[in-house]
Amino acid sequence: MRRNIVAGNWKMNKNFAEADDLINSIEETLRQYDTTDVDIIVCPPFPFLELVSDVSEDANFFVGAQNVAKFDNGAYTGEISASMLKSMAVDYCIVGHSERRKYFFETNQDVAQKIDLLLKEDITPIMCVGESLEERESNKHFEVIRKQVEEGIFHLRAEDMQRCIIAYEPVWAIGTGKTATKEQAQEIHAFIRQLIREKYNDDVAQEVSILYGGSCNPKNASELFSMEDVDGGLIGGASLKAKDFIEIACSF
Ligand code: 13P
């Protein structure tokens, strides 16, 4: 059965000392809350993975990466492989974030390759999809999301598909303070779940958690998470403040 999940994407923020402060403050804050109904994932930049995974050993959260190479190990200067992540106790990895699609020209085919490499290492992919403002305004959002889902993840067999997480992040809502309404989120989440149902079956569709991302904060999280097909959130800005992040995680 799909789980409630809240994942924090720190993006390219914090230096080592600040990351140390933040993760310790998350660990302390977590002790004051009951988070048994939610899986919490922290996705720091690569250089801070070890720091975060050390703290996670005695705390109630998992560690995720923000990206992975689309190749196995070898001569790919500057890249980080799925097997490296596995060896750092990383259990989750974001793929296909809109910022990677926009600034690093990541395609649906790249996303598909990365998902395969992650699953081979038993790391759970968090695949991001979402439309731009222009695509929504020209009523292309369903088509865009269908293509991202079909090309990025529908090559998987059912047993692998149900190990994955999908995050719906409308590009116009990321970092803008302009959150999707709960109805807009529900509509797309239900659409994604229906695509999974049609491609696989209802059992698989019920196993895949679908997260919402885009200006999610402690004030709007509970109404978003109250929607039938919204299983949690992928949090950017608000995940950089321990209290806000944990309050969001406790919004189910
Ligand atoms: P914000 O929460 O800052 O809008 O970012 C969302 C996001 O991109 C998470 O991956």
PDB file of N, CA and C and ligand atoms in Angstrom, residues 7-9 11 94 97-99 128 169 173-177 213-217 234-239, ligand 1:
ATOM      1  N   ALA A   7       9.680  14.418   1.388  1.00  0.00           N
ATOM      2  CA  ALA A   7      11.108  14.460   1.069  1.00  0.00           C
ATOM      3  C   ALA A   7      11.555  15.914   0.957  1.00  0.00           C
ATOM      4  N   GLY A   8      12.711  16.209   1.529  1.00  0.00           N
ATOM      5  CA  GLY A   8      13.270  17.563   1.469  1.00  0.00           C
ATOM      6  C   GLY A   8      14.385  17.600   0.438  1.00  0.00           C
ATOM      7  N   ASN A   9      14.237  18.479  -0.547  1.00  0.00           N
ATOM      8  CA  ASN A   9      15.264  18.659  -1.576  1.00  0.00           C
ATOM      9  C   ASN A   9      16.001  19.960  -1.269  1.00  0.00           C
ATOM     10  N   LYS A  11      18.438  21.168  -2.729  1.00  0.00           N
ATOM     11  CA  LYS A  11      19.000  21.760  -3.962  1.00  0.00           C
ATOM     12  C   LYS A  11      20.467  22.168  -3.719  1.00  0.00           C
ATOM     13  N   ILE A  94      16.267  11.466  -6.326  1.00  0.00           N
ATOM     14  CA  ILE A  94      15.414  12.268  -7.212  1.00  0.00           C
ATOM     15  C   ILE A  94      15.959  12.141  -8.636  1.00  0.00           C
ATOM     16  N   HIS A  97      14.266  16.073 -12.139  1.00  0.00           N
ATOM     17  CA  HIS A  97      13.754  17.332 -11.586  1.00  0.00           C
ATOM     18  C   HIS A  97      13.701  18.374 -12.715  1.00  0.00           C
ATOM     19  N   SER A  98      12.734  19.271 -12.666  1.00  0.00           N
ATOM     20  CA  SER A  98      12.584  20.242 -13.765  1.00  0.00           C
ATOM     21  C   SER A  98      13.813  21.128 -13.908  1.00  0.00           C
ATOM     22  N   GLU A  99      14.529  21.355 -12.787  1.00  0.00           N
ATOM     23  CA  GLU A  99      15.753  22.166 -12.897  1.00  0.00           C
ATOM     24  C   GLU A  99      16.821  21.410 -13.677  1.00  0.00           C
ATOM     25  N   CYS A 128      10.451  13.022 -11.066  1.00  0.00           N
ATOM     26  CA  CYS A 128       9.676  14.273 -11.108  1.00  0.00           C
ATOM     27  C   CYS A 128       9.085  14.509 -12.498  1.00  0.00           C
ATOM     28  N   GLU A 169       5.498  18.122  -9.888  1.00  0.00           N
ATOM     29  CA  GLU A 169       5.977  19.452  -9.534  1.00  0.00           C
ATOM     30  C   GLU A 169       5.707  20.409 -10.696  1.00  0.00           C
ATOM     31  N   ALA A 173       5.036  26.478 -10.053  1.00  0.00           N
ATOM     32  CA  ALA A 173       4.832  26.539  -8.599  1.00  0.00           C
ATOM     33  C   ALA A 173       6.149  26.414  -7.830  1.00  0.00           C
ATOM     34  N   ILE A 174       7.228  26.064  -8.536  1.00  0.00           N
ATOM     35  CA  ILE A 174       8.501  25.813  -7.850  1.00  0.00           C
ATOM     36  C   ILE A 174       9.203  27.116  -7.505  1.00  0.00           C
ATOM     37  N   GLY A 175       9.381  27.339  -6.202  1.00  0.00           N
ATOM     38  CA  GLY A 175      10.127  28.504  -5.737  1.00  0.00           C
ATOM     39  C   GLY A 175       9.440  29.832  -6.013  1.00  0.00           C
ATOM     40  N   THR A 176       8.163  29.804  -6.375  1.00  0.00           N
ATOM     41  CA  THR A 176       7.465  31.031  -6.761  1.00  0.00           C
ATOM     42  C   THR A 176       6.504  31.522  -5.684  1.00  0.00           C
ATOM     43  N   GLY A 177       6.203  30.660  -4.712  1.00  0.00           N
ATOM     44  CA  GLY A 177       5.197  31.013  -3.713  1.00  0.00           C
ATOM     45  C   GLY A 177       3.782  30.820  -4.257  1.00  0.00           C
ATOM     46  N   GLY A 213       4.943  18.759  -5.313  1.00  0.00           N
ATOM     47  CA  GLY A 213       6.026  19.696  -5.002  1.00  0.00           C
ATOM     48  C   GLY A 213       5.800  21.029  -5.681  1.00  0.00           C
ATOM     49  N   GLY A 214       6.111  22.106  -4.975  1.00  0.00           N
ATOM     50  CA  GLY A 214       5.970  23.452  -5.536  1.00  0.00           C
ATOM     51  C   GLY A 214       5.379  24.381  -4.504  1.00  0.00           C
ATOM     52  N   SER A 215       6.268  25.130  -3.825  1.00  0.00           N
ATOM     53  CA  SER A 215       5.847  26.096  -2.799  1.00  0.00           C
ATOM     54  C   SER A 215       4.961  25.475  -1.720  1.00  0.00           C
ATOM     55  N   CYS A 216       5.279  24.245  -1.365  1.00  0.00           N
ATOM     56  CA  CYS A 216       4.570  23.578  -0.258  1.00  0.00           C
ATOM     57  C   CYS A 216       5.163  24.104   1.053  1.00  0.00           C
ATOM     58  N   ASN A 217       4.302  24.442   2.010  1.00  0.00           N
ATOM     59  CA  ASN A 217       4.795  24.994   3.274  1.00  0.00           C
ATOM     60  C   ASN A 217       3.904  24.511   4.419  1.00  0.00           C
ATOM     61  N   LEU A 234       7.255  16.834  -2.019  1.00  0.00           N
ATOM     62  CA  LEU A 234       8.689  17.030  -2.270  1.00  0.00           C
ATOM     63  C   LEU A 234       8.928  18.522  -2.032  1.00  0.00           C
ATOM     64  N   ILE A 235       9.709  18.808  -0.999  1.00  0.00           N
ATOM     65  CA  ILE A 235       9.765  20.166  -0.466  1.00  0.00           C
ATOM     66  C   ILE A 235      11.111  20.801  -0.776  1.00  0.00           C
ATOM     67  N   GLY A 236      11.111  21.996  -1.346  1.00  0.00           N
ATOM     68  CA  GLY A 236      12.356  22.711  -1.618  1.00  0.00           C
ATOM     69  C   GLY A 236      12.663  23.690  -0.505  1.00  0.00           C
ATOM     70  N   GLY A 237      12.324  24.956  -0.726  1.00  0.00           N
ATOM     71  CA  GLY A 237      12.661  26.027   0.218  1.00  0.00           C
ATOM     72  C   GLY A 237      12.342  25.715   1.671  1.00  0.00           C
ATOM     73  N   ALA A 238      11.157  25.204   1.944  1.00  0.00           N
ATOM     74  CA  ALA A 238      10.747  24.957   3.335  1.00  0.00           C
ATOM     75  C   ALA A 238      11.510  23.796   3.981  1.00  0.00           C
ATOM     76  N   SER A 239      12.245  23.008   3.179  1.00  0.00           N
ATOM     77  CA  SER A 239      13.011  21.908   3.786  1.00  0.00           C
ATOM     78  C   SER A 239      14.336  22.423   4.355  1.00  0.00           C
TER      79      SER A 239
HETATM   80  P1  13P B   1       9.945  24.788  -3.550  1.00  0.00           P
HETATM   81  O1  13P B   1       9.299  24.027  -2.397  1.00  0.00           O
HETATM   82  O2  13P B   1      11.041  25.687  -3.116  1.00  0.00           O
HETATM   83  O3  13P B   1       8.917  25.448  -4.403  1.00  0.00           O
HETATM   84  O4  13P B   1      10.671  23.680  -4.464  1.00  0.00           O
HETATM   85  C1  13P B   1       9.988  22.546  -4.836  1.00  0.00           C
HETATM   86  C2  13P B   1      10.945  21.615  -5.475  1.00  0.00           C
HETATM   87  O5  13P B   1      11.431  21.864  -6.573  1.00  0.00           O
HETATM   88  C3  13P B   1      11.300  20.395  -4.750  1.00  0.00           C
HETATM   89  O6  13P B   1      12.006  19.505  -5.545  1.00  0.00           O
END
